[in-house]
JSON list of C-alpha atoms in Angstrom, two decimals:
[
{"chain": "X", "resi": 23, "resn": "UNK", "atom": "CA", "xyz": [166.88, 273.71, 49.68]},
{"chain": "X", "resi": 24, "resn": "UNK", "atom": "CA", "xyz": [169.39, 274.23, 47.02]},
{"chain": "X", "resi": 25, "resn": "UNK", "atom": "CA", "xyz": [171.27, 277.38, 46.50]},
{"chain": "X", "resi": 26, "resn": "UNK", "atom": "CA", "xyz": [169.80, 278.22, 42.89]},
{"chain": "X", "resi": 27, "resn": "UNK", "atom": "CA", "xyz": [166.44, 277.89, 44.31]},
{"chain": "X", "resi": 28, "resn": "UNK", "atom": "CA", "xyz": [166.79, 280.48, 47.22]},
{"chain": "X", "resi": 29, "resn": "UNK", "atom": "CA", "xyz": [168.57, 282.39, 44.77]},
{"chain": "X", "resi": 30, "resn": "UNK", "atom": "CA", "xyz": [165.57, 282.12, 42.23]},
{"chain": "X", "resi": 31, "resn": "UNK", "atom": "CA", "xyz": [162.80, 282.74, 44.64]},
{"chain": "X", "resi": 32, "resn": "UNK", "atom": "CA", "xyz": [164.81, 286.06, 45.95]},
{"chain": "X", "resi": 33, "resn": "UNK", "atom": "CA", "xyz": [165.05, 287.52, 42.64]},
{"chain": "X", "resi": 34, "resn": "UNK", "atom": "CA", "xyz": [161.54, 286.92, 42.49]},
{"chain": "X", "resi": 35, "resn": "UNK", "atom": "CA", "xyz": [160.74, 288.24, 45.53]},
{"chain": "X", "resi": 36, "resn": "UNK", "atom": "CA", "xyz": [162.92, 291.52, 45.07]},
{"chain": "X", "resi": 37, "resn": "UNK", "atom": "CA", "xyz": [161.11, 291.66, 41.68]},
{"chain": "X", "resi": 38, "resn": "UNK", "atom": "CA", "xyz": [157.47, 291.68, 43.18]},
{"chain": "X", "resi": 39, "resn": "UNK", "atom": "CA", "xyz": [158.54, 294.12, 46.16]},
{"chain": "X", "resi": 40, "resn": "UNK", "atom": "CA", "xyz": [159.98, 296.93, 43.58]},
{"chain": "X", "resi": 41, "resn": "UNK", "atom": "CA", "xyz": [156.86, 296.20, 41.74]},
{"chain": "X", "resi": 42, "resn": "UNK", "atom": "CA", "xyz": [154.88, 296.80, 44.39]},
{"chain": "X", "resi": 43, "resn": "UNK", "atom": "CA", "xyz": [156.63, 299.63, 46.34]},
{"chain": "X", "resi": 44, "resn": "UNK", "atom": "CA", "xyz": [156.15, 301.42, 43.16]},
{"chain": "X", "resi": 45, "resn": "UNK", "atom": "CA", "xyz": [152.85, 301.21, 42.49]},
{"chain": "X", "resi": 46, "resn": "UNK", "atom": "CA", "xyz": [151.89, 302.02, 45.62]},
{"chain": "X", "resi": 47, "resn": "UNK", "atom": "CA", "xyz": [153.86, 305.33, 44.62]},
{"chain": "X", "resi": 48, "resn": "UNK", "atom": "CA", "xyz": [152.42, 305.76, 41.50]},
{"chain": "X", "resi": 49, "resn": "UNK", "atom": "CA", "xyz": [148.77, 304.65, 42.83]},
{"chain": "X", "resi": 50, "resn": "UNK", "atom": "CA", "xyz": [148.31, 306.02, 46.00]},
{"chain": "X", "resi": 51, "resn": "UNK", "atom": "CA", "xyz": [144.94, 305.04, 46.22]},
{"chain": "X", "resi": 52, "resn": "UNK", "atom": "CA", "xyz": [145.20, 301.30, 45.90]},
{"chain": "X", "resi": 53, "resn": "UNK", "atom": "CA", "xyz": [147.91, 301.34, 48.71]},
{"chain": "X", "resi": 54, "resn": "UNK", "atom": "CA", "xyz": [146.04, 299.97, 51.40]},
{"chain": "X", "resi": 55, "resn": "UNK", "atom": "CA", "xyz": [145.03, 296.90, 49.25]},
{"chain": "X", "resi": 56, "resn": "UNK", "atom": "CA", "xyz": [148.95, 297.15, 47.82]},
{"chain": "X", "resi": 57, "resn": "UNK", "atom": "CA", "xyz": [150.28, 296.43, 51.20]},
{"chain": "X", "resi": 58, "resn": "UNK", "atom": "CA", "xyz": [147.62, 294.14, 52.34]},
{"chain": "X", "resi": 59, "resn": "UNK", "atom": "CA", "xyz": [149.12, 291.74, 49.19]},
{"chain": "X", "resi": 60, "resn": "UNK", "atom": "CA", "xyz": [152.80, 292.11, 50.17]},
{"chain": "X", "resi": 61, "resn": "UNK", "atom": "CA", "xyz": [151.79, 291.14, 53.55]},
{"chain": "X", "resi": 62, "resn": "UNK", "atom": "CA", "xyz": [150.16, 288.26, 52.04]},
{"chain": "X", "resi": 63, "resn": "UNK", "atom": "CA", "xyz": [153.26, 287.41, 50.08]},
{"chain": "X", "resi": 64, "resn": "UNK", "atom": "CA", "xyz": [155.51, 287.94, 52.46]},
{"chain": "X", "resi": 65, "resn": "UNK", "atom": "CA", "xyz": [153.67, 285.53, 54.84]},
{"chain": "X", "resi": 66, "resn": "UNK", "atom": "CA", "xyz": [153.34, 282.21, 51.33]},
{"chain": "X", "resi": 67, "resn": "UNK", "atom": "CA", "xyz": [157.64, 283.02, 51.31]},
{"chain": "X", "resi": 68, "resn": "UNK", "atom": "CA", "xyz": [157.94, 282.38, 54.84]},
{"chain": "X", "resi": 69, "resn": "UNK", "atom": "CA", "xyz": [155.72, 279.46, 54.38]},
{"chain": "X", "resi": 70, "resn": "UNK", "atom": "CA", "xyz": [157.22, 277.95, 51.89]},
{"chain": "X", "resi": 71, "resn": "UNK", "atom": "CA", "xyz": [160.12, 278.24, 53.36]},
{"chain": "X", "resi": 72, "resn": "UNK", "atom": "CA", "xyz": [159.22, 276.41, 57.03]},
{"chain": "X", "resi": 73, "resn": "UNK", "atom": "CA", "xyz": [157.22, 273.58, 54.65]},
{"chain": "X", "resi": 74, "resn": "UNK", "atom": "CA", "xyz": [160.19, 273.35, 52.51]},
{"chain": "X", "resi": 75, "resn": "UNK", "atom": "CA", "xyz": [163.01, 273.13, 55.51]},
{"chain": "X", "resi": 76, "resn": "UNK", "atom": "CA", "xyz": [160.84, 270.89, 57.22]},
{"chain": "X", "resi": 77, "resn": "UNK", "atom": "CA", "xyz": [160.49, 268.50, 54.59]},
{"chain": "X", "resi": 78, "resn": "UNK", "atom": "CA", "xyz": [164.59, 268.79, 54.02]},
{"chain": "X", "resi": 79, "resn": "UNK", "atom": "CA", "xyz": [165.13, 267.66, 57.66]},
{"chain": "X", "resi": 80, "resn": "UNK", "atom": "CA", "xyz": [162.60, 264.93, 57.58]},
{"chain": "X", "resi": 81, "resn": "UNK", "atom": "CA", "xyz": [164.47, 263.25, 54.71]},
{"chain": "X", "resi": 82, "resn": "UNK", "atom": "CA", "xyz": [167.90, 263.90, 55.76]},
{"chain": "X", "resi": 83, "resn": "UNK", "atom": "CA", "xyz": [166.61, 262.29, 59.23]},
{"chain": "X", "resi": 84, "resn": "UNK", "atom": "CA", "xyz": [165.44, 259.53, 57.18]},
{"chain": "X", "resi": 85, "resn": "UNK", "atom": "CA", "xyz": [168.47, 259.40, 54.95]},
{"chain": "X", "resi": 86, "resn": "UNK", "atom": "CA", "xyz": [171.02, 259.49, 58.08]},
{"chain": "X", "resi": 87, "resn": "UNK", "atom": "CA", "xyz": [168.94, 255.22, 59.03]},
{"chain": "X", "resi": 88, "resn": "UNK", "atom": "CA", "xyz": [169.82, 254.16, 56.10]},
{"chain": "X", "resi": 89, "resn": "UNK", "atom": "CA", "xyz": [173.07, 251.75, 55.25]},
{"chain": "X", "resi": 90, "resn": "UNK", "atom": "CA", "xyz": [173.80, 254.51, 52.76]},
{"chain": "X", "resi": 91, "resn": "UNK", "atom": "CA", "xyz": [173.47, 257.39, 55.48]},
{"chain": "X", "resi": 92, "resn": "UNK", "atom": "CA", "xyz": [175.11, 255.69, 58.11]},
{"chain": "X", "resi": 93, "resn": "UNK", "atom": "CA", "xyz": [178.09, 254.91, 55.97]},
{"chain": "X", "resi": 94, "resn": "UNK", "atom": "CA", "xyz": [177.89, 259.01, 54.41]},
{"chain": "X", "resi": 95, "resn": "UNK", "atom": "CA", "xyz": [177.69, 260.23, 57.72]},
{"chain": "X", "resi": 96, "resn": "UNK", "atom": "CA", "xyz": [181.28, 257.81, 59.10]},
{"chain": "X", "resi": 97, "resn": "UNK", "atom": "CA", "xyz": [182.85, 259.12, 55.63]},
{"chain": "X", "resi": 98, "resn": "UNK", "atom": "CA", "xyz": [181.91, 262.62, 56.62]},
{"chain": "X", "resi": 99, "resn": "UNK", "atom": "CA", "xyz": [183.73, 261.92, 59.96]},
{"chain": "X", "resi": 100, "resn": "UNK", "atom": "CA", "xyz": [186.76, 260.58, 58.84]},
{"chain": "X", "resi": 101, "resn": "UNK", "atom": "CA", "xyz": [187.13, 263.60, 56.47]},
{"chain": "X", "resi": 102, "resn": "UNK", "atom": "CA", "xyz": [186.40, 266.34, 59.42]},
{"chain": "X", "resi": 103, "resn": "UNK", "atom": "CA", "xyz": [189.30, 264.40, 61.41]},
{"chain": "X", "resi": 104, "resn": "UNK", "atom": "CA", "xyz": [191.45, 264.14, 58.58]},
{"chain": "X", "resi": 105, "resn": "UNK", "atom": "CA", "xyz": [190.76, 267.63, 57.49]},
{"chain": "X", "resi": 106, "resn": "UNK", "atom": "CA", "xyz": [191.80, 268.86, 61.50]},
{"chain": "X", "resi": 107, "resn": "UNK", "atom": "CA", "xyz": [194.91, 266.42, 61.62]},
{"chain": "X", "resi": 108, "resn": "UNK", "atom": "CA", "xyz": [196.59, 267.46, 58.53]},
{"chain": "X", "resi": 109, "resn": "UNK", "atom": "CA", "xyz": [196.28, 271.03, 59.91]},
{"chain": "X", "resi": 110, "resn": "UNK", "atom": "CA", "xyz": [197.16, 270.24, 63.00]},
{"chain": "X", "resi": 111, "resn": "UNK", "atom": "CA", "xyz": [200.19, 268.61, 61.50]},
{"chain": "X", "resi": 112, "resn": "UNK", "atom": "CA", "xyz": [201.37, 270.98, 59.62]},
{"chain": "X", "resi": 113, "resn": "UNK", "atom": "CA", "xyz": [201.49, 273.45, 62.64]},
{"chain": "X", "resi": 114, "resn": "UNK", "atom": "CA", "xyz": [203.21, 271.21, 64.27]},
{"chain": "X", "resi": 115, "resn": "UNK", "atom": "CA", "xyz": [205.95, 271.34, 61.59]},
{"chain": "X", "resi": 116, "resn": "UNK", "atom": "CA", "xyz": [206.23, 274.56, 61.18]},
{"chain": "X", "resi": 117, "resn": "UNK", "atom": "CA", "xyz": [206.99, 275.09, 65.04]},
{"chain": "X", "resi": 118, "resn": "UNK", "atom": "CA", "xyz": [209.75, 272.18, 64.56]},
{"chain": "X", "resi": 119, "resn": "UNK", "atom": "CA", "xyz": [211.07, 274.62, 61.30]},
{"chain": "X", "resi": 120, "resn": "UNK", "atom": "CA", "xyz": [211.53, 277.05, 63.58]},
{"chain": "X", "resi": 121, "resn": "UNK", "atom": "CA", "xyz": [212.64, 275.60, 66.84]},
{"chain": "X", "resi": 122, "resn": "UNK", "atom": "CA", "xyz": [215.50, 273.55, 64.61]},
{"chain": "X", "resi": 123, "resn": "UNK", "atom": "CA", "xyz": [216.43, 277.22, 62.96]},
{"chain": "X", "resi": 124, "resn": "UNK", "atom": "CA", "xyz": [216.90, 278.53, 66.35]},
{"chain": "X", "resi": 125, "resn": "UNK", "atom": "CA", "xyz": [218.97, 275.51, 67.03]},
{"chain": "X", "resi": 126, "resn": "UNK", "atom": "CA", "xyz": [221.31, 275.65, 64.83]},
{"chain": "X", "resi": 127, "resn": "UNK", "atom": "CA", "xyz": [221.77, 279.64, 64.36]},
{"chain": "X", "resi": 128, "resn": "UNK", "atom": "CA", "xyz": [222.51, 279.89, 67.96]},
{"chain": "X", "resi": 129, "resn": "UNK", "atom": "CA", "xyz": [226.32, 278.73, 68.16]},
{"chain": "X", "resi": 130, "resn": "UNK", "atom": "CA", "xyz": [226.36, 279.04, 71.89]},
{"chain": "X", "resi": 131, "resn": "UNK", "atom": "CA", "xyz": [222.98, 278.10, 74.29]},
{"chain": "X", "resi": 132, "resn": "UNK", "atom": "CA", "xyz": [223.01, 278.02, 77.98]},
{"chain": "X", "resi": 133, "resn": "UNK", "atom": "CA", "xyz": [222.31, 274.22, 78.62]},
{"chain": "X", "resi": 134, "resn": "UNK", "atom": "CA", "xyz": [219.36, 275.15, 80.20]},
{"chain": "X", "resi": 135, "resn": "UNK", "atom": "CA", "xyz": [217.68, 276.57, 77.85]},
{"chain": "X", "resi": 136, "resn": "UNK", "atom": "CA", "xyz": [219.34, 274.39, 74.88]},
{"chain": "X", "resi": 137, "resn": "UNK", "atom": "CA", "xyz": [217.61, 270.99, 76.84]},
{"chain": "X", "resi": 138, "resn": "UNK", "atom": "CA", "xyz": [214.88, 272.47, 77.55]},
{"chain": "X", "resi": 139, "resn": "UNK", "atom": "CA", "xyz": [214.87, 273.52, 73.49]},
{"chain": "X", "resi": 140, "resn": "UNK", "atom": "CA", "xyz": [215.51, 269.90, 72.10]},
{"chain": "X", "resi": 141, "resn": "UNK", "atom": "CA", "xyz": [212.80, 268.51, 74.39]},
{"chain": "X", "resi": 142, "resn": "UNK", "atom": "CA", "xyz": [210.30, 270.47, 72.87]},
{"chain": "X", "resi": 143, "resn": "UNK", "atom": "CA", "xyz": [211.73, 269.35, 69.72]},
{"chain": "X", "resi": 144, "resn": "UNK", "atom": "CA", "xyz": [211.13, 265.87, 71.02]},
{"chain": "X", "resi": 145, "resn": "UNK", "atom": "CA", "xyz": [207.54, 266.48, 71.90]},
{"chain": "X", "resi": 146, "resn": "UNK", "atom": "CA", "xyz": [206.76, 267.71, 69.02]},
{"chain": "X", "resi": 147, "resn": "UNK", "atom": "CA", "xyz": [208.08, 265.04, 66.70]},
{"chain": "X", "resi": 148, "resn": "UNK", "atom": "CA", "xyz": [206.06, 262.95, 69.05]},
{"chain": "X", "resi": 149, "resn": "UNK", "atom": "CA", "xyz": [203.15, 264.48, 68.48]},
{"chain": "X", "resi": 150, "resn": "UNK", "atom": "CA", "xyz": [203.64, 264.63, 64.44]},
{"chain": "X", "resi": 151, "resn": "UNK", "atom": "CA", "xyz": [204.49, 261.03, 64.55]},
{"chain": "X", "resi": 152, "resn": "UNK", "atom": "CA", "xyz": [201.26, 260.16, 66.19]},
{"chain": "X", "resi": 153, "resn": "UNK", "atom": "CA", "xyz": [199.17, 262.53, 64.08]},
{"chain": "X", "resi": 154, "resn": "UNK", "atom": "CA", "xyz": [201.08, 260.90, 61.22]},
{"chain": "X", "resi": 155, "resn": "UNK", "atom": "CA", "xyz": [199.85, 257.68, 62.09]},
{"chain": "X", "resi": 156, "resn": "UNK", "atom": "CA", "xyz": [196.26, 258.81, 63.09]},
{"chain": "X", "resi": 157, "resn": "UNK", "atom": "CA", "xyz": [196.13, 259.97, 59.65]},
{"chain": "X", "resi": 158, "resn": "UNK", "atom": "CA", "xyz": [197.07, 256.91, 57.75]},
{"chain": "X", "resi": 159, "resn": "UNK", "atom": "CA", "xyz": [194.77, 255.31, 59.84]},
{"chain": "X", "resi": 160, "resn": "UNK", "atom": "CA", "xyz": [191.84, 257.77, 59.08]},
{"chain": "X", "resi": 161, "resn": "UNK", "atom": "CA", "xyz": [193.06, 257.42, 55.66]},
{"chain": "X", "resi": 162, "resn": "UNK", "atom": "CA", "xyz": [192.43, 253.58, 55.49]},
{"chain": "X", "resi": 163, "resn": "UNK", "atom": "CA", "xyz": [188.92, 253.77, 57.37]},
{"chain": "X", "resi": 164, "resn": "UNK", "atom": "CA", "xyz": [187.96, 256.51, 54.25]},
{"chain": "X", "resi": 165, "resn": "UNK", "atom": "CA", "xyz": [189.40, 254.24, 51.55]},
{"chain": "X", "resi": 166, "resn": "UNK", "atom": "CA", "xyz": [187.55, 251.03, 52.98]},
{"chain": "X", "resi": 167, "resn": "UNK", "atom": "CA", "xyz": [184.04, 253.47, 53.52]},
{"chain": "X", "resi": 168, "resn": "UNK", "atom": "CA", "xyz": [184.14, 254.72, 50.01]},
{"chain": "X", "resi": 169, "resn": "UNK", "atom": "CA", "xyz": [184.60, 251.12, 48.93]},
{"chain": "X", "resi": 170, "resn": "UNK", "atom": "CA", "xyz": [181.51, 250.19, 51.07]},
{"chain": "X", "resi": 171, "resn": "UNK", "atom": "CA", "xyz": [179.19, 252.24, 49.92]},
{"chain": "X", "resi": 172, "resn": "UNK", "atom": "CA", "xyz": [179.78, 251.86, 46.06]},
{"chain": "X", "resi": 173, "resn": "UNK", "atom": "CA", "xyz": [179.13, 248.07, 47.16]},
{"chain": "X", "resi": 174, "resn": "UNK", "atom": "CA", "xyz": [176.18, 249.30, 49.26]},
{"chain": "X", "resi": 175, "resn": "UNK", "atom": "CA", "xyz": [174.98, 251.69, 45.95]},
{"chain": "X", "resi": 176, "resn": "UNK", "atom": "CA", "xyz": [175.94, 248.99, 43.56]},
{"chain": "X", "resi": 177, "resn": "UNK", "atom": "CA", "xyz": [173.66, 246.06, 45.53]},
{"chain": "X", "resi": 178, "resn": "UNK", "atom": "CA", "xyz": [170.63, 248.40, 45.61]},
{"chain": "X", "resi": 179, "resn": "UNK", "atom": "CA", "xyz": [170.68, 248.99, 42.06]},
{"chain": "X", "resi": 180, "resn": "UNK", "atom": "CA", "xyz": [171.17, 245.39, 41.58]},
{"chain": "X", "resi": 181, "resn": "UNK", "atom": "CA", "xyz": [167.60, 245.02, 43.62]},
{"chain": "X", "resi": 182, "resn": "UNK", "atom": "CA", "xyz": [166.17, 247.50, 41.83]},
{"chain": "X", "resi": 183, "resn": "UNK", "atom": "CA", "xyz": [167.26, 245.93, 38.09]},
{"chain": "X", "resi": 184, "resn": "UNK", "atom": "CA", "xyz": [166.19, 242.43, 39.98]},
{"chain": "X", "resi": 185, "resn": "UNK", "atom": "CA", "xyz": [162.47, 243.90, 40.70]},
{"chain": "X", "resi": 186, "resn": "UNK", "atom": "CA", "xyz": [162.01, 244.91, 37.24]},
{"chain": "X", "resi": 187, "resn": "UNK", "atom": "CA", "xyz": [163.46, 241.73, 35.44]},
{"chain": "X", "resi": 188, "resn": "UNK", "atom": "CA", "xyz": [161.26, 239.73, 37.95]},
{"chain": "X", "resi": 189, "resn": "UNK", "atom": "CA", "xyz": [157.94, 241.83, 36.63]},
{"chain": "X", "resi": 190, "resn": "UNK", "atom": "CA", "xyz": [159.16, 241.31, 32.95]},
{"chain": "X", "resi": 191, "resn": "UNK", "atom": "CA", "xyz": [159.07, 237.95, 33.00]},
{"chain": "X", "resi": 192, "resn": "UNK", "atom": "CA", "xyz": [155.89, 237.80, 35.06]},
{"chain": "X", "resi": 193, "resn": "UNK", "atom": "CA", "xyz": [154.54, 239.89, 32.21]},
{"chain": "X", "resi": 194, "resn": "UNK", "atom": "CA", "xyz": [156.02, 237.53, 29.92]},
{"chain": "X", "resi": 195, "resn": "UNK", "atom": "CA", "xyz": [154.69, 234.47, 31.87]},
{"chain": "X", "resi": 196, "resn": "UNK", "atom": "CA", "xyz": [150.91, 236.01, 31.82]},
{"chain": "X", "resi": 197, "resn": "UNK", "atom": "CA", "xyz": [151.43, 236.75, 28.04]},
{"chain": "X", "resi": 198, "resn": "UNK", "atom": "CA", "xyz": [152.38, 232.93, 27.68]},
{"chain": "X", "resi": 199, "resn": "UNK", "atom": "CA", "xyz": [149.85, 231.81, 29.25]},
{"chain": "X", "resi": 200, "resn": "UNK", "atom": "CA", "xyz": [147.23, 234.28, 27.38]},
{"chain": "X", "resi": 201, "resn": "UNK", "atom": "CA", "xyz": [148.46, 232.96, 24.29]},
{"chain": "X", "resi": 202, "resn": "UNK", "atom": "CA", "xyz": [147.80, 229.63, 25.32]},
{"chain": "X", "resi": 203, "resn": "UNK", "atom": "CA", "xyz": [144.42, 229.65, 26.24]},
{"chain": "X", "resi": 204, "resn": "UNK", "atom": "CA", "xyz": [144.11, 231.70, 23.23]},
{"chain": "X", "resi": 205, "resn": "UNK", "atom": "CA", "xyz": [145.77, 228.83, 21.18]},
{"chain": "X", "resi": 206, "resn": "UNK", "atom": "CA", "xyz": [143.12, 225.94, 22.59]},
{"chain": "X", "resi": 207, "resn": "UNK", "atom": "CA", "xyz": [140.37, 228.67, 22.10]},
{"chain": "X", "resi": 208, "resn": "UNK", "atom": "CA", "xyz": [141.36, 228.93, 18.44]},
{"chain": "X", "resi": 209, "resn": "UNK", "atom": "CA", "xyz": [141.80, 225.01, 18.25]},
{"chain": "X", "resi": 210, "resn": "UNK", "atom": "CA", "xyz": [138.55, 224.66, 19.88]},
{"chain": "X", "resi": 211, "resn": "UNK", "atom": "CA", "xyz": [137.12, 227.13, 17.67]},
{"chain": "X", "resi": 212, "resn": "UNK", "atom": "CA", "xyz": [138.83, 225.19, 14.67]},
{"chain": "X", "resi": 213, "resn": "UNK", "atom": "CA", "xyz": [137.44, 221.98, 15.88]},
{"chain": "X", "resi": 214, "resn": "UNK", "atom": "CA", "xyz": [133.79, 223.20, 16.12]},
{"chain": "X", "resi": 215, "resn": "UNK", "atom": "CA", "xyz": [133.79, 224.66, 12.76]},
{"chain": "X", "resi": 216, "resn": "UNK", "atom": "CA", "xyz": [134.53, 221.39, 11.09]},
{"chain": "X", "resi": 217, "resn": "UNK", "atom": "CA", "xyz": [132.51, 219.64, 13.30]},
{"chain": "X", "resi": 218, "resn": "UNK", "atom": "CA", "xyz": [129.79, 221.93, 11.83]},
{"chain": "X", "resi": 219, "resn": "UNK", "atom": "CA", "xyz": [130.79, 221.58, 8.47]},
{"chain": "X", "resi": 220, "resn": "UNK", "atom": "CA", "xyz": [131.00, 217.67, 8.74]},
{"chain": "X", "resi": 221, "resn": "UNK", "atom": "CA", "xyz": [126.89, 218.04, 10.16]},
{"chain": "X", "resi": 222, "resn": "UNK", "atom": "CA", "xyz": [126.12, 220.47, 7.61]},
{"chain": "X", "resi": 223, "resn": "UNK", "atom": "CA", "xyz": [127.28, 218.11, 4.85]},
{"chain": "X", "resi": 224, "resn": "UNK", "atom": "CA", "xyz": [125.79, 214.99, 6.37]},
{"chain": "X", "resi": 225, "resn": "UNK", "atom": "CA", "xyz": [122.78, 217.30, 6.81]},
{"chain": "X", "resi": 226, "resn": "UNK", "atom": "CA", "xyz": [122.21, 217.67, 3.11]},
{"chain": "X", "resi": 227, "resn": "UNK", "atom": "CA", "xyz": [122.80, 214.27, 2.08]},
{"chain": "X", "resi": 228, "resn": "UNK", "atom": "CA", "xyz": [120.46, 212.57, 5.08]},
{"chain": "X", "resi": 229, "resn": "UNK", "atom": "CA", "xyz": [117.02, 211.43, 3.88]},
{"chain": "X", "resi": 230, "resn": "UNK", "atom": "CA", "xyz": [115.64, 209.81, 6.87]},
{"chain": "X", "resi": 231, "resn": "UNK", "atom": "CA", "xyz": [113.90, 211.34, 9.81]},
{"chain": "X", "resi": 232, "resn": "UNK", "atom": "CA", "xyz": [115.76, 209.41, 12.01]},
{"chain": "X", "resi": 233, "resn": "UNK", "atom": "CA", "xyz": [119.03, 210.51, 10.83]},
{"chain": "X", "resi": 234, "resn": "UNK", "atom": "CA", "xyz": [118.14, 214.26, 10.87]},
{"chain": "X", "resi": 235, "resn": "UNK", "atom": "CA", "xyz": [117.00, 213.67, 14.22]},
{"chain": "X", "resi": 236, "resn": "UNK", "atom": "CA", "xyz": [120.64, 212.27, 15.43]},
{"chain": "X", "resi": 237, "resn": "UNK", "atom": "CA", "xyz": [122.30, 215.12, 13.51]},
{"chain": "X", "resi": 238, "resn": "UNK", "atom": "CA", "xyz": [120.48, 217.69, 15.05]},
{"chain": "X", "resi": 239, "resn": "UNK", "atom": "CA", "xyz": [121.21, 216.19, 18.77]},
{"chain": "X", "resi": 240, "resn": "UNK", "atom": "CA", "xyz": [125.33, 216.30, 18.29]},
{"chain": "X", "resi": 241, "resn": "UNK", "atom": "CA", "xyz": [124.73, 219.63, 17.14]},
{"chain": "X", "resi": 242, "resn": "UNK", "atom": "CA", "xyz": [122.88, 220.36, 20.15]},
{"chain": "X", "resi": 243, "resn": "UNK", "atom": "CA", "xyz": [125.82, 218.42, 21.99]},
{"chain": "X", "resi": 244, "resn": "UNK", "atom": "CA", "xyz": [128.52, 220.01, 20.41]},
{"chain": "X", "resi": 245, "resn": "UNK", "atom": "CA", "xyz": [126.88, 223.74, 21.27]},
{"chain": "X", "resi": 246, "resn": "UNK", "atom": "CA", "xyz": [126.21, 223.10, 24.72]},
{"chain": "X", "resi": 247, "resn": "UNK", "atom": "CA", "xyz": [128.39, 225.31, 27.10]}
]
């Protein structure tokens, strides 16, 4: 749940509760029913709150098998180690600060203790060398990740765009093909008429039986589904 939405819903809820609280001071009698609502209330918050965690976890479960959530959850790795070996390192040279201070404002050291001095020294430029280097390392794994998943983001939006150009130009395709048939219907329909104007006119100028007859079988012909 975000932050400005448990914010939101505790305002509300404070808002309802002094509400309430206070009528049940002002109307004693109704205090029964009062509480039984706040109960009531109380009981939809905690709800909602279960249904809504619930739901959060569910998706982030679902999130964390994805390409994307597999390569989120490495980047979020690399930063946590990064985050601990950059501290770690700078401990580390602050202790060589001060163990090189003591070093050099101490003009004379029993050789005991000045060895045993410079190999701490040693050990810990040992270490900061090899956090150094786990850090560049970290460093290149983050740089490569980040890189990943803008390809990873970039070819699901390119499916996405893909999937809707293909249904335009299905749309497209039907709408060809609509107008098409539409086209020989209106041909068709073209075709008929002067068929029937052609029999109409012969029609009027035919005399014999027999002719009327033949006229009145094409039109029979041409009207036949």
């Amino acid at each position: 749940m975000r932050s400005i939405d448990v914010i939101r819903l505790a305002l509300i809820g404070g808002v309802v509760l002094l509400s309430l609280l206070f009528l049940i001071r002002v109307l004693p009698v109704v205090r029964f029913l009062l509480i039984i609502i706040l109960v009531v209330l109380l009981a939809m918050v905690l709800v909602y709150f279960f249904t809504n965690t619930l739901k959060e976890k569910k998706a982030q479960k679902a999130y964390e098998g994805t390409t994307a959530g597999q390569i989120t959850g490495k980047i979020t790795d690399c930063e946590g180690q990064l985050s601990r070996l950059k501290e770690e390192r700078a401990n580390i040279e602050k202790s060589l600060r001060d163990l090189k201070q003591k070093l050099r404002g101490a003009a004379k050291l029993n050789a005991g203790i000045k060895s045993q001095t410079e190999h701490l020294v040693q050990g810990f430029e040992q270490e900061l060398q090899l956090r150094n280097t786990k850090i560049v390392f970290y460093e290149q794994c983050l740089q490569k990740l980040n890189t990943l998943l803008k390809q990873h983001e970039l070819l699901t939006a390119l499916e996405e765009k893909k999937a809707e150009l293909d249904k335009y130009r299905e749309k497209h395709y039907d709408e060809l093909a609509k107008m098409e048939n539409l086209r020989w219907e209106v041909e068709r329909e073209t075709v008929s008429l002067e068929t029937i104007q052609d029999l109409s006119t012969r029609m009027q100028r035919s005399e014999q039986l027999d002719d009327v007859l033949h006229l009145q079988k094409e039109l029979e012909k041409m009207l036949a589904p």
